[in-house]
Coordinates of C-alpha atoms and ligand atoms in Angstrom, one line a residue:
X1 CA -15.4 6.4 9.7
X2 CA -12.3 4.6 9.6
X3 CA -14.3 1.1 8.9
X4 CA -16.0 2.9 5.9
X5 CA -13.4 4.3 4.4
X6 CA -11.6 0.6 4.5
X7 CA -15.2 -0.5 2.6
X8 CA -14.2 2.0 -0.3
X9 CA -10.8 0.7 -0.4
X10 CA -11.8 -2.7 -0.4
X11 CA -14.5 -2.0 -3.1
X12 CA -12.0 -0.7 -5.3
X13 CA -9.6 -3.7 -4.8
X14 CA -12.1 -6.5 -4.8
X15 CA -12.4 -6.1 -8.4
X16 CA -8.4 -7.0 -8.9
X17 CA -8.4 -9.9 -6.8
X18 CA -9.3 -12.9 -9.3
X19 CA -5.9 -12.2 -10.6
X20 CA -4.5 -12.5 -7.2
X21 CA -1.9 -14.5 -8.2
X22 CA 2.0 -13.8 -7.5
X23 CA 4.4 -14.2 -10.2
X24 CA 5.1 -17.5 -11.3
X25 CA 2.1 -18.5 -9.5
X26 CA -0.7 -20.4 -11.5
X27 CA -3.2 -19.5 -9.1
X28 CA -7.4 -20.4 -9.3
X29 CA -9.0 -20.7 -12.5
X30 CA -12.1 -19.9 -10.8
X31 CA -14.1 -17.2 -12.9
X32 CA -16.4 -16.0 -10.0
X33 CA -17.6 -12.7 -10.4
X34 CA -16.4 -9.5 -8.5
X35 CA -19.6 -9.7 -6.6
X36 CA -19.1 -12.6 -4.7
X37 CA -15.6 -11.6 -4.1
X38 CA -17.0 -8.7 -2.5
X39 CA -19.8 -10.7 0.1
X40 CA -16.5 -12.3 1.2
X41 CA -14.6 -9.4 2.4
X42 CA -14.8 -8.5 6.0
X43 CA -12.6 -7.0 8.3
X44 CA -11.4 -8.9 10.8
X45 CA -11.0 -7.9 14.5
X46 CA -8.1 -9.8 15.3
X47 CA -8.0 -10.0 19.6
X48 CA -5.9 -12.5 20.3
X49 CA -6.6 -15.9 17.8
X50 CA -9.0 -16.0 15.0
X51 CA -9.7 -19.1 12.7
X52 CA -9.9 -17.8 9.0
X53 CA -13.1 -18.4 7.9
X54 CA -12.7 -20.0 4.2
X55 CA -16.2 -18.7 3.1
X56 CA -16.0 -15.5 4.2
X57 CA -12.2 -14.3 4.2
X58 CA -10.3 -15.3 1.3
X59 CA -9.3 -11.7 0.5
X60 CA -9.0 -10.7 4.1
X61 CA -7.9 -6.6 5.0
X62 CA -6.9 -6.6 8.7
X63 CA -5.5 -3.1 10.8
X64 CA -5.1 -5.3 13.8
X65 CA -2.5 -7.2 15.5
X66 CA -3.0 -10.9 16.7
X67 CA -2.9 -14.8 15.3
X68 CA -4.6 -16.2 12.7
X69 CA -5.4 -19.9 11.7
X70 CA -6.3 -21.3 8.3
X71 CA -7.1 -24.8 8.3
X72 CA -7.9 -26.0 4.7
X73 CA -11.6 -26.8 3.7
X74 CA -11.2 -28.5 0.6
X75 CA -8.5 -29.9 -1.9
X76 CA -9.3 -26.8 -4.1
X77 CA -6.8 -24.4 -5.5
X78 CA -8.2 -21.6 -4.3
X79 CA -5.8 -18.4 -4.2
X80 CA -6.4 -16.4 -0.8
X81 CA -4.9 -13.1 0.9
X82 CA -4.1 -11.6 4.1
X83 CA -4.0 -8.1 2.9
X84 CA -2.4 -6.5 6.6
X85 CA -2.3 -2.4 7.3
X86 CA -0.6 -0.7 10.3
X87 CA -0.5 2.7 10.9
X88 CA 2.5 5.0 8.7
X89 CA 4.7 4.9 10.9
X90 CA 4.7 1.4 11.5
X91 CA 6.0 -1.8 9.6
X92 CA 4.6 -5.3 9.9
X93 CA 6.1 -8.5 11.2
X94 CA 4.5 -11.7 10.6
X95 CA 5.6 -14.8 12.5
X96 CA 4.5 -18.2 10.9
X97 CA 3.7 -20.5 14.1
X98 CA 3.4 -23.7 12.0
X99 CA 3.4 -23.8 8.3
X100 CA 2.0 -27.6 7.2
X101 CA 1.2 -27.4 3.7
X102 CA 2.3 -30.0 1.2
X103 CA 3.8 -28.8 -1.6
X104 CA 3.1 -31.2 -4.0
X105 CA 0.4 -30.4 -5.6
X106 CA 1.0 -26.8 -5.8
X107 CA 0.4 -25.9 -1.7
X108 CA 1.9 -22.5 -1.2
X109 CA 2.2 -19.7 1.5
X110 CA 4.1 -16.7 0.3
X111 CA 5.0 -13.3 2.3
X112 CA 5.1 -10.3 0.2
X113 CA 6.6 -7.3 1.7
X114 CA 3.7 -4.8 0.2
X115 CA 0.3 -5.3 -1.4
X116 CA 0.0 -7.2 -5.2
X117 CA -3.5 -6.9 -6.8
X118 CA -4.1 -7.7 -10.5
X119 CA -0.3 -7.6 -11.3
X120 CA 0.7 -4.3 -9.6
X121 CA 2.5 -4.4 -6.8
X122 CA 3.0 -1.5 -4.5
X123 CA 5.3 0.0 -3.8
X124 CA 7.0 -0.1 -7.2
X125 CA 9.5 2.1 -6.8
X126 CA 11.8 0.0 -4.5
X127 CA 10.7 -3.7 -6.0
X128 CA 12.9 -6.4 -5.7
X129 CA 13.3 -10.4 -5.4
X130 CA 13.9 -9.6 -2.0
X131 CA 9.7 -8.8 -1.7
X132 CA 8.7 -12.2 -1.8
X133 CA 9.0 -15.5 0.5
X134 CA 7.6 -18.9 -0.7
X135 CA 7.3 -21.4 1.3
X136 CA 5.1 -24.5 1.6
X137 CA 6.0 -27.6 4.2
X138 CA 8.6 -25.4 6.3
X139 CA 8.6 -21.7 8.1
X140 CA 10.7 -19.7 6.4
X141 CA 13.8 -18.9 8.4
X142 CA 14.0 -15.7 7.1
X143 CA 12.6 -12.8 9.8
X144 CA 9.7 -11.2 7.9
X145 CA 9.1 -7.4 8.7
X146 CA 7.9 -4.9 6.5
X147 CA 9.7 -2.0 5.0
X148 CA 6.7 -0.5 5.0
X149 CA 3.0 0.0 7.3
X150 CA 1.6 -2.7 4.5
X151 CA 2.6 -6.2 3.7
X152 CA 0.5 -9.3 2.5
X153 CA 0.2 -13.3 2.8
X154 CA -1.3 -14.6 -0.1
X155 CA -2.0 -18.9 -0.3
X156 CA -2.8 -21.6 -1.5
X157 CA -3.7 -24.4 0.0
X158 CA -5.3 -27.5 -2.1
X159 CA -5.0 -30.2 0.7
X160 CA -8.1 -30.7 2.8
X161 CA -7.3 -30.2 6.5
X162 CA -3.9 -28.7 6.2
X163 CA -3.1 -25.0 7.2
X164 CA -0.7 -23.0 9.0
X165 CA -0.4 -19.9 11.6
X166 CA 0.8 -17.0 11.7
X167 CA 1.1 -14.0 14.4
X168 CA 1.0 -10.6 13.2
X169 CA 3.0 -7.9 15.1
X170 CA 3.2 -4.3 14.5
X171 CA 7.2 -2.5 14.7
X172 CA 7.8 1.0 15.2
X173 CA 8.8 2.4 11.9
X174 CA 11.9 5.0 12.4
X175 CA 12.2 6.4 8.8
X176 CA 9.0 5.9 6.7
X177 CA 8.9 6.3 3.1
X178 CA 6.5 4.9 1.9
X179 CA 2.8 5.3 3.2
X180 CA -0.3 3.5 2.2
X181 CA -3.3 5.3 3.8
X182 CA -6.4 3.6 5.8
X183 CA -8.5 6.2 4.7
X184 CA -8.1 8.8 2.9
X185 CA -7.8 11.5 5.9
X186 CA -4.6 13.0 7.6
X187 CA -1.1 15.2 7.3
X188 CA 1.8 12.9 6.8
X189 CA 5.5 14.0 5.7
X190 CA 7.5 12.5 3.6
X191 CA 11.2 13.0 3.9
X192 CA 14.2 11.2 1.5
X193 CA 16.8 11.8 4.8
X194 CA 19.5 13.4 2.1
X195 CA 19.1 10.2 0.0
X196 CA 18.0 9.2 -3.5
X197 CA 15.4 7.5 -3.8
X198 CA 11.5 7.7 -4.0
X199 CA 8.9 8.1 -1.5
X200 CA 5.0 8.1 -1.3
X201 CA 2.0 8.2 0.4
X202 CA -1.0 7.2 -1.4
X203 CA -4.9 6.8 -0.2
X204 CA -6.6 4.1 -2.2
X205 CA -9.6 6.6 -2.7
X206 CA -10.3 9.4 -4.2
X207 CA -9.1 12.3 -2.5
X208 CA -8.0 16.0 -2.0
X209 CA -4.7 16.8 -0.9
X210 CA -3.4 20.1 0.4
X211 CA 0.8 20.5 0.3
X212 CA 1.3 22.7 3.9
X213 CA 4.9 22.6 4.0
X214 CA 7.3 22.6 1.1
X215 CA 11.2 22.0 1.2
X216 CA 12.6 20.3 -2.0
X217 CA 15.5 20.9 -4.1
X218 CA 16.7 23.5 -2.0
X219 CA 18.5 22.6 1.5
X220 CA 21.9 21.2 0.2
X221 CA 23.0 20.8 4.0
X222 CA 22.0 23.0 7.2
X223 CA 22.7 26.2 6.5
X224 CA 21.2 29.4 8.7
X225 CA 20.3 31.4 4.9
X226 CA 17.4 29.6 3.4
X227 CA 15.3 31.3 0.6
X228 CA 12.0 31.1 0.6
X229 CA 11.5 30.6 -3.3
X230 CA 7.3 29.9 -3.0
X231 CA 6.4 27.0 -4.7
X232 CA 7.3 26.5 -8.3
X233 CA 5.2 24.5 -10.4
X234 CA 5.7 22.3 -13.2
X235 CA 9.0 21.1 -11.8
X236 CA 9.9 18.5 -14.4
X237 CA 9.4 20.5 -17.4
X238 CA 12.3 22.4 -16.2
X239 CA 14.1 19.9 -15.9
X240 CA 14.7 19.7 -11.9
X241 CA 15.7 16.1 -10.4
X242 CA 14.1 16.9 -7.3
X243 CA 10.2 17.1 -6.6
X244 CA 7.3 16.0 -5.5
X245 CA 4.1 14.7 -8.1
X246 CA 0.6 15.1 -7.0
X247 CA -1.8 13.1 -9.0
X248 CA -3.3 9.8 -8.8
X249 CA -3.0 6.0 -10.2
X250 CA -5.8 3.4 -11.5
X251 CA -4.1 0.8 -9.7
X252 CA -1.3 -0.2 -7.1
X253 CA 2.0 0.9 -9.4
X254 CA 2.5 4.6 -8.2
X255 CA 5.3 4.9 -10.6
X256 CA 3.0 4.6 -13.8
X257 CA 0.7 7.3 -12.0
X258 CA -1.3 10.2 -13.6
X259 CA 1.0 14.0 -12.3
X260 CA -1.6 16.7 -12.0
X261 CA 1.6 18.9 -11.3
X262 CA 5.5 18.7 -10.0
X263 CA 6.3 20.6 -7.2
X264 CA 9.6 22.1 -6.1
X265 CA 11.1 24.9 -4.0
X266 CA 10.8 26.3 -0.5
X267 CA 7.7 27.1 0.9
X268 CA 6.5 27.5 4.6
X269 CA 3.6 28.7 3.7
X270 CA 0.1 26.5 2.9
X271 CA -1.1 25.9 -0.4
X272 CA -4.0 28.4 -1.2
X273 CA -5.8 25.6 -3.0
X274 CA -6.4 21.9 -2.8
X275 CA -5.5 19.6 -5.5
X276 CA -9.3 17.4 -6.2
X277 CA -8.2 14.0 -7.4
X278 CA -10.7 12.1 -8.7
X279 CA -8.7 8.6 -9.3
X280 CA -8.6 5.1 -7.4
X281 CA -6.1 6.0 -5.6
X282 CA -4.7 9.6 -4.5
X283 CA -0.5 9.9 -4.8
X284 CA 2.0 12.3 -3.5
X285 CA 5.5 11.2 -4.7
X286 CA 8.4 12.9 -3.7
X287 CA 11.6 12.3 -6.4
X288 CA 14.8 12.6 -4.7
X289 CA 18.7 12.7 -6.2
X290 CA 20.2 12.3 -3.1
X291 CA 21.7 16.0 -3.5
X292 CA 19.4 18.1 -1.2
X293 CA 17.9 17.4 1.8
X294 CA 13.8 17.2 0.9
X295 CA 10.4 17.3 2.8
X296 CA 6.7 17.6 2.1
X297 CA 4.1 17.6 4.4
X298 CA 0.7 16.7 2.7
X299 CA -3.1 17.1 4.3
X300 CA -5.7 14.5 3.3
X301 CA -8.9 14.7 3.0
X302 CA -12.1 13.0 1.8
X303 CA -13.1 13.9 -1.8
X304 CA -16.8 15.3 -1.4
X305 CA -18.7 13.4 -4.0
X306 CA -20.0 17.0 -5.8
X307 CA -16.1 17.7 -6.6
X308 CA -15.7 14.7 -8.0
X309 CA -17.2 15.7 -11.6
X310 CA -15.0 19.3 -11.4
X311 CA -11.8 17.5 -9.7
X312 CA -8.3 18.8 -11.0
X313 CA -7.4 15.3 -12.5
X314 CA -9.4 12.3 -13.3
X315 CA -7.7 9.3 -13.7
X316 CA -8.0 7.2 -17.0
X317 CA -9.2 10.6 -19.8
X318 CA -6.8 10.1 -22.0
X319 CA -7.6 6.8 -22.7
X320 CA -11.0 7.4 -23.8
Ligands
NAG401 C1 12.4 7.5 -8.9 O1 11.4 8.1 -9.8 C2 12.0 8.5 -11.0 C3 10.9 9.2 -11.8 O2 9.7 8.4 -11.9 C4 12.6 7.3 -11.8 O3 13.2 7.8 -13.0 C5 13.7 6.7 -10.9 O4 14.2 5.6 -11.5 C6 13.1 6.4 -9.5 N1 14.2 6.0 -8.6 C7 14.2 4.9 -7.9 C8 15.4 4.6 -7.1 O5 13.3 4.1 -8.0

């Protein structure tokens, strides 16, 4: 299950990835088509070493933890990724062994703390300079670990024979915020910890999502008399600084994503009905002033294909 779900995820990435290219990057000029993107993606069971295939793993989507090699196999400017996924409440650390990559004529290694595709970057909502190391004839001697349980290497390496390595470790993750799913299946809760700021959990998939548990824009701090308000809807339209969206996005930036409602209030009860997304990927955001202690605890699940046509919100309508 879990390896087809990653199959429909990387199906609806593979078309992004000729534009894998970081900022200020001039990446390949190669015009190969989607398809033969997609014959090169595999997942990668990383033991303990693995050699990068060049043929077969330019846009690589790993789960595991391990060392990889990349020798180079020709002088071409081919732009690659190491697109790497741990589980939510994890972050990722990736050690570069050896980095010997000449920089001259545009050789490049870069760490991104989060996933790019096609311009997007995720997650938006807490993107900064900080995100992304560049490096070509020398580690980096900054430690690199994730804020979140996904993080990416994307290179370039035009110099036949030269390469690096680099060991990828998984770190427990204390406070997650934000989630990207492997799969589209699960409950996961999002809390802001009484600070402001966004958080998010998002399934690159179509999806249903359930809201089980309910607390925000009530709890200012721990008091014995909570009450239960129920769920109000529509929470922006009244103007509230605190809730949570439930929609979906046509691409990695959650913050220009499609709101099938706002949520707010206090409710320990489950949500009678399942909100049927029908979008690339499924998004819960929670919105957060920093002046109430928040929570939301969410239930994935698999879109069944015959809801897809009578889903709740399907992404990209208004553009037709
Ligand atoms: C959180 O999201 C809201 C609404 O989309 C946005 O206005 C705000 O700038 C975001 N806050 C942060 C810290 O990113």
């Amino acid at each position: 299950m879990r390896r087809i779900m990653l199959l429909v995820a990387v199906y609806l990435m593979v078309e992004a990835t000729q534009a894998l290219v970081l900022p200020g990057w001039r990446g390949s000029e190669r015009d190969s088509p989607a398809a033969s993107w997609f014959s090169r993606v595999r997942r990668l069971p990383l033991t303990t070493h693995r050699v990068i295939d060049p043929n077969e793993d330019c846009f690589l989507v790993t789960s595991e933890e391990g060392e990889l090699f990349f020798k180079s196999p020709s002088d071409e400017p081919t732009v690659c990724g190491i697109y790497m996924i741990a589980d939510p409440d994890k972050r990722i650390q990736v050690i570069f062994n050896y980095i010997d990559v000449p920089c001259s004529n545009g050789g490049l290694v870069a760490w991104v703390d989060g996933w790019e595709l096609n311009g997007q970057v995720w997650p938006a909502d807490a993107w900064d300079d900080d995100r992304v190391v560049e490096s070509c004839d020398r580690r980096p001697r900054r430690k690199l670990v994730s804020r979140q349980n996904a993080a990416l290497v994307q290179y370039r390496v035009p110099a036949r024979g030269k390469g690096f390595s680099l060991t990828i470790r998984h770190l427990r993750n204390a406070r997650p915020c934000n989630l990207m799913l492997f799969g589209s299946e699960g409950v996961y809760t999002l809390r802001n910890h009484g600070e402001r700021g966004n958080c998010s959990v998002v399934a690159v998939a179509p999806a249903a999502v359930r809201v089980l548990d309910l607390n925000v824009g009530q709890t200012v701090k721990t008091s014995l008399l909570q009450l239960e308000t129920g769920t109000i809807h529509h929470c922006t339209k009244r103007g509230l600084g605190d809730y949570v969206d439930v929609g979906g996005a046509a691409g990695l930036d959650h913050t220009k994503m499609e709101v099938y409602d706002s949520l707010c209030g206090l409710d320990s009860n489950e949500g009678r009905h399942a909100v049927f997304v029908a979008c690339e990927d499924t998004v819960v955001r929670l919105v957060s002033s920093g002046r109430y202690q928040n929570s939301v605890t969410v239930a994935f699940a698999p879109l069944p294909l015959e809801h897809i046509e009578h889903a709740d919100l399907v992404c990209g309508l208004n553009d037709m």
